[in-house]
Tab-separated table of C-alpha atoms and ligand atoms in Angstrom:
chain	number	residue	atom	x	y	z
A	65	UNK	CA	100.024	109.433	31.283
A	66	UNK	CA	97.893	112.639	30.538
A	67	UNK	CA	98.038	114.795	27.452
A	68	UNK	CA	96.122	117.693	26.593
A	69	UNK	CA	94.567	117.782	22.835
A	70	UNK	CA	93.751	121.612	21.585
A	71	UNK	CA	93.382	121.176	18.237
A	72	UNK	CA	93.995	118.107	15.435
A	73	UNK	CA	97.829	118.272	14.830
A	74	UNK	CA	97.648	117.551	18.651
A	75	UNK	CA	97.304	113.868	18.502
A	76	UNK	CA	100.649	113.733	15.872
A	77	UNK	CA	102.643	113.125	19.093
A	78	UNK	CA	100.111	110.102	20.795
A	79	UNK	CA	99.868	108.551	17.284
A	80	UNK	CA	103.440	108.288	16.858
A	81	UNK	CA	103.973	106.237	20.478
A	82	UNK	CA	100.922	104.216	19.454
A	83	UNK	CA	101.968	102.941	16.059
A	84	UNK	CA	104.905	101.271	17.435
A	85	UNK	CA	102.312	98.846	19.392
A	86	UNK	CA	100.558	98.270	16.271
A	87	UNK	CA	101.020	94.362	16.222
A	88	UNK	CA	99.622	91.321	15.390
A	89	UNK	CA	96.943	90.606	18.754
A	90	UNK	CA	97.450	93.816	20.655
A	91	UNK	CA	94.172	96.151	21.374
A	92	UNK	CA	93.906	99.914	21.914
A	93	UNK	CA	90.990	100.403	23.993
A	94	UNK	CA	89.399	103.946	23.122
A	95	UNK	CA	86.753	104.862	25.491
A	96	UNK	CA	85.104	108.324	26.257
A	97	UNK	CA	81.342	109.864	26.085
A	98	UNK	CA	79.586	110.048	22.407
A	99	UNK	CA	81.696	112.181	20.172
A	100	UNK	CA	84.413	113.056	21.964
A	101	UNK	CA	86.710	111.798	18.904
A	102	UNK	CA	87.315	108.219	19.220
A	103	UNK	CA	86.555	107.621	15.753
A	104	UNK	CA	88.211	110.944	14.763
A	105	UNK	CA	91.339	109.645	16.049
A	106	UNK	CA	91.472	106.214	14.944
A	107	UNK	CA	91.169	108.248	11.446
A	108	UNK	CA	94.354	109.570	11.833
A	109	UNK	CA	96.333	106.814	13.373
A	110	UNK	CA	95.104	104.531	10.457
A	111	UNK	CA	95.988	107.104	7.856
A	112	UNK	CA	99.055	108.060	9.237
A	113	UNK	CA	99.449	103.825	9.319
A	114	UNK	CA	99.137	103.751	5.647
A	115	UNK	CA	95.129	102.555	5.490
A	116	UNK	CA	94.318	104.156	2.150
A	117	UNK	CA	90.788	103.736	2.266
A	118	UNK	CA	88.800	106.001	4.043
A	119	UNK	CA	88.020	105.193	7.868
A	120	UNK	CA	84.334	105.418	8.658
A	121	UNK	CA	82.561	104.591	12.097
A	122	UNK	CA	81.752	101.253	12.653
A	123	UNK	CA	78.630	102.317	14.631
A	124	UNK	CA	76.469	99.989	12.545
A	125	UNK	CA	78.381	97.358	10.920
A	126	UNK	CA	80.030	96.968	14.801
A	127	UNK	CA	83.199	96.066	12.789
A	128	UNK	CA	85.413	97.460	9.880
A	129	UNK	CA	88.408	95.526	8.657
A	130	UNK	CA	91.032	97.415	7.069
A	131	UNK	CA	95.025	96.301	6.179
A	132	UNK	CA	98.105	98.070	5.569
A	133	UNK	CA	101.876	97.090	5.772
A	134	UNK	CA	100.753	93.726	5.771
A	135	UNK	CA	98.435	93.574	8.824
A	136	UNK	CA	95.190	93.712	9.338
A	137	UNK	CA	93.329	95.889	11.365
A	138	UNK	CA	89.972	95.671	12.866
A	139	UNK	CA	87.911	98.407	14.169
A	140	UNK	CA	85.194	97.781	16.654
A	141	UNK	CA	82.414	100.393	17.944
A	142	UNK	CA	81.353	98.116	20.908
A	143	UNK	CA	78.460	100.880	21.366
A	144	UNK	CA	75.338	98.693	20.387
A	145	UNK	CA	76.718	95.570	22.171
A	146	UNK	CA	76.589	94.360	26.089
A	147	UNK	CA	78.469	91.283	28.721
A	148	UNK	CA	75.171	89.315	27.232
A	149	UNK	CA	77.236	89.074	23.290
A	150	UNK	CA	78.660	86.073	22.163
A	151	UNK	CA	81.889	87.220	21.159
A	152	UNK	CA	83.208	83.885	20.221
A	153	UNK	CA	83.595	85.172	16.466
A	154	UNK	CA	85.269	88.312	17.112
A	155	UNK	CA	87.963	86.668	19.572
A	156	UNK	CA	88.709	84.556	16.078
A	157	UNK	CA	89.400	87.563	14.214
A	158	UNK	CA	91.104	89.729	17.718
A	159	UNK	CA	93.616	86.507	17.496
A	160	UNK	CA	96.248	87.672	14.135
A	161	UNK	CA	94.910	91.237	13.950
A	162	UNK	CA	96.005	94.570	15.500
A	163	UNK	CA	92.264	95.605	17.339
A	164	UNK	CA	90.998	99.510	18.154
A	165	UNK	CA	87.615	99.084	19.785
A	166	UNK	CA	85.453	101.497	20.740
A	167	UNK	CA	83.399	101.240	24.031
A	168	UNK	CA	85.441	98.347	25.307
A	169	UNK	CA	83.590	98.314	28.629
A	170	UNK	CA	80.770	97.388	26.864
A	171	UNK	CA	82.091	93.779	25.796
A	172	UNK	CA	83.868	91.031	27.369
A	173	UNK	CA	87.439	90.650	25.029
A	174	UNK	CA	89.028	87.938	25.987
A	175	UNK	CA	92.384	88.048	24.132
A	176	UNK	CA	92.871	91.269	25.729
A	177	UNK	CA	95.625	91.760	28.955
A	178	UNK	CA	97.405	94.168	30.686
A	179	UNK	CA	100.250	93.503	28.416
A	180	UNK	CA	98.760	93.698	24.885
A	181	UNK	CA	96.354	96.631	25.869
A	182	UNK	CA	96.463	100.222	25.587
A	183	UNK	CA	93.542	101.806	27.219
A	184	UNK	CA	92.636	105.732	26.080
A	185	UNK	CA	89.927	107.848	27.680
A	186	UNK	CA	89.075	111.426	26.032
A	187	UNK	CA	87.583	113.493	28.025
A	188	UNK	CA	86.047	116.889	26.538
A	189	UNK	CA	85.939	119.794	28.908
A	190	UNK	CA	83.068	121.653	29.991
A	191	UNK	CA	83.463	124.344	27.468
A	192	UNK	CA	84.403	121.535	24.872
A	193	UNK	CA	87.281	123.690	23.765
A	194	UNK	CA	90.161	121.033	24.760
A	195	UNK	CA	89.772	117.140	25.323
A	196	UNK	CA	91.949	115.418	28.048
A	197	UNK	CA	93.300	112.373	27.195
A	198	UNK	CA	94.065	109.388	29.997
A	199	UNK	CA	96.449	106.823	28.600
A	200	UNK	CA	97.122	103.570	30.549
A	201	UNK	CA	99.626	101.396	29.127
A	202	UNK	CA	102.522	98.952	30.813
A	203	UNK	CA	104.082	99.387	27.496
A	204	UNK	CA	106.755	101.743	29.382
A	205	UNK	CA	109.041	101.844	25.932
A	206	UNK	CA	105.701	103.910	24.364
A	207	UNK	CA	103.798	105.441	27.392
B	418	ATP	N1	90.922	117.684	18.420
B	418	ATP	C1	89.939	116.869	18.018
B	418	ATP	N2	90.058	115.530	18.195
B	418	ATP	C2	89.080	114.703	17.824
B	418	ATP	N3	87.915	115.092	17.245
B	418	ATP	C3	87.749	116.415	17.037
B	418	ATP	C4	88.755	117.345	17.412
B	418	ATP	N4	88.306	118.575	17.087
B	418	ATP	C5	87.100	118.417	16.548
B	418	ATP	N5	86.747	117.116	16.492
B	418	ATP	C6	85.474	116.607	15.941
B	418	ATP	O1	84.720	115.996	16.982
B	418	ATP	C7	83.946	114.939	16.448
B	418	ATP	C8	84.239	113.645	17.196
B	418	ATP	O2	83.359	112.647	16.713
B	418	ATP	P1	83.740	111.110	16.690
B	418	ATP	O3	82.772	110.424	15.800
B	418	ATP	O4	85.191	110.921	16.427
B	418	ATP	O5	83.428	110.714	18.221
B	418	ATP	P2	83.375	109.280	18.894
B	418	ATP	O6	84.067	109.422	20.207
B	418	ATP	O7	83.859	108.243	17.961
B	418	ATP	O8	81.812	109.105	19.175
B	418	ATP	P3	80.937	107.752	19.260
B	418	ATP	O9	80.989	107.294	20.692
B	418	ATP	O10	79.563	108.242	18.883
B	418	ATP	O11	81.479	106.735	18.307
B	418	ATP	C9	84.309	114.822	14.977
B	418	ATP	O12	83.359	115.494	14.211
B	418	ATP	C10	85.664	115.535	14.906
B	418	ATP	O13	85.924	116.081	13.645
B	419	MG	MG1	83.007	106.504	17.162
């Protein structure tokens, strides 16, 4: 599934589809080149989730912990991290959580299958004036 993101109020529709997958052990996979709006959009799902405080990049804590409507949410930046991580510790905290990580390709998840995995891609275009997002999901209820 493709949609085409010109402005903010654009992602309204994607984050609507995607909060209905916000469960206990499911992942959203956000991946996409440096500042194409991962973080910017996990920002507004979480808000629009009810996560009162404010959502900050987890470039270098690698992992923020948030909860809302009695879950909690964890949000990785996988940037800083490679196959070679022990994610042993992380899989423990994947396991009762709902998990958005950035640069998944990065890491090895192991709690993560076809079925509890949404997979994003932004893409900006050339002139950066609209961002192309890839969605891959075999949630076909959402995508
Ligand atoms: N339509 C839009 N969607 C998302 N971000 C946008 C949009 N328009 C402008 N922006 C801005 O683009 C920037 C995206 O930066 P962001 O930190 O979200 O990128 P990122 O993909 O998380 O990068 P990184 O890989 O470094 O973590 C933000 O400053 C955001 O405000
Ligand atoms: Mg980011």
């Amino acid at each position: 599934m493709q949609y085409i993101i010109k402005n903010i109020q654009d992602w309204n529709e994607i984050i609507k589809k995607i909060k209905k997958f916000i469960k206990p052990n499911n992942f959203l996979f956000l991946s996409g080149e440096l500042g194409t709006g991962k973080t910017a959009f996990t920002k507004l799902l979480l808000k629009s989730f009810g996560v009162e405080n404010n959502v900050t990049s987890p470039s270098f804590v690698i992992l923020n912990t948030y909860f809302a409507n009695g879950l909690t949410i964890n949000h990785m930046d996988a940037y800083r991290l490679n196959f070679n991580e022990d994610m042993a510790l992380y899989d423990e905290l994947f396991d009762s959580s709902f998990n958005i990580i950035e640069w998944p390709d990065n890491v090895v998840i192991n709690n993560a299958n076809p079925k509890n995995t949404i997979k994003m891609k932004i893409t900006l275009s050339e002139d950066n004036e609209i961002r192309i997002v890839n969605i891959e999901s075999t949630d076909f209820e959402i995508f």
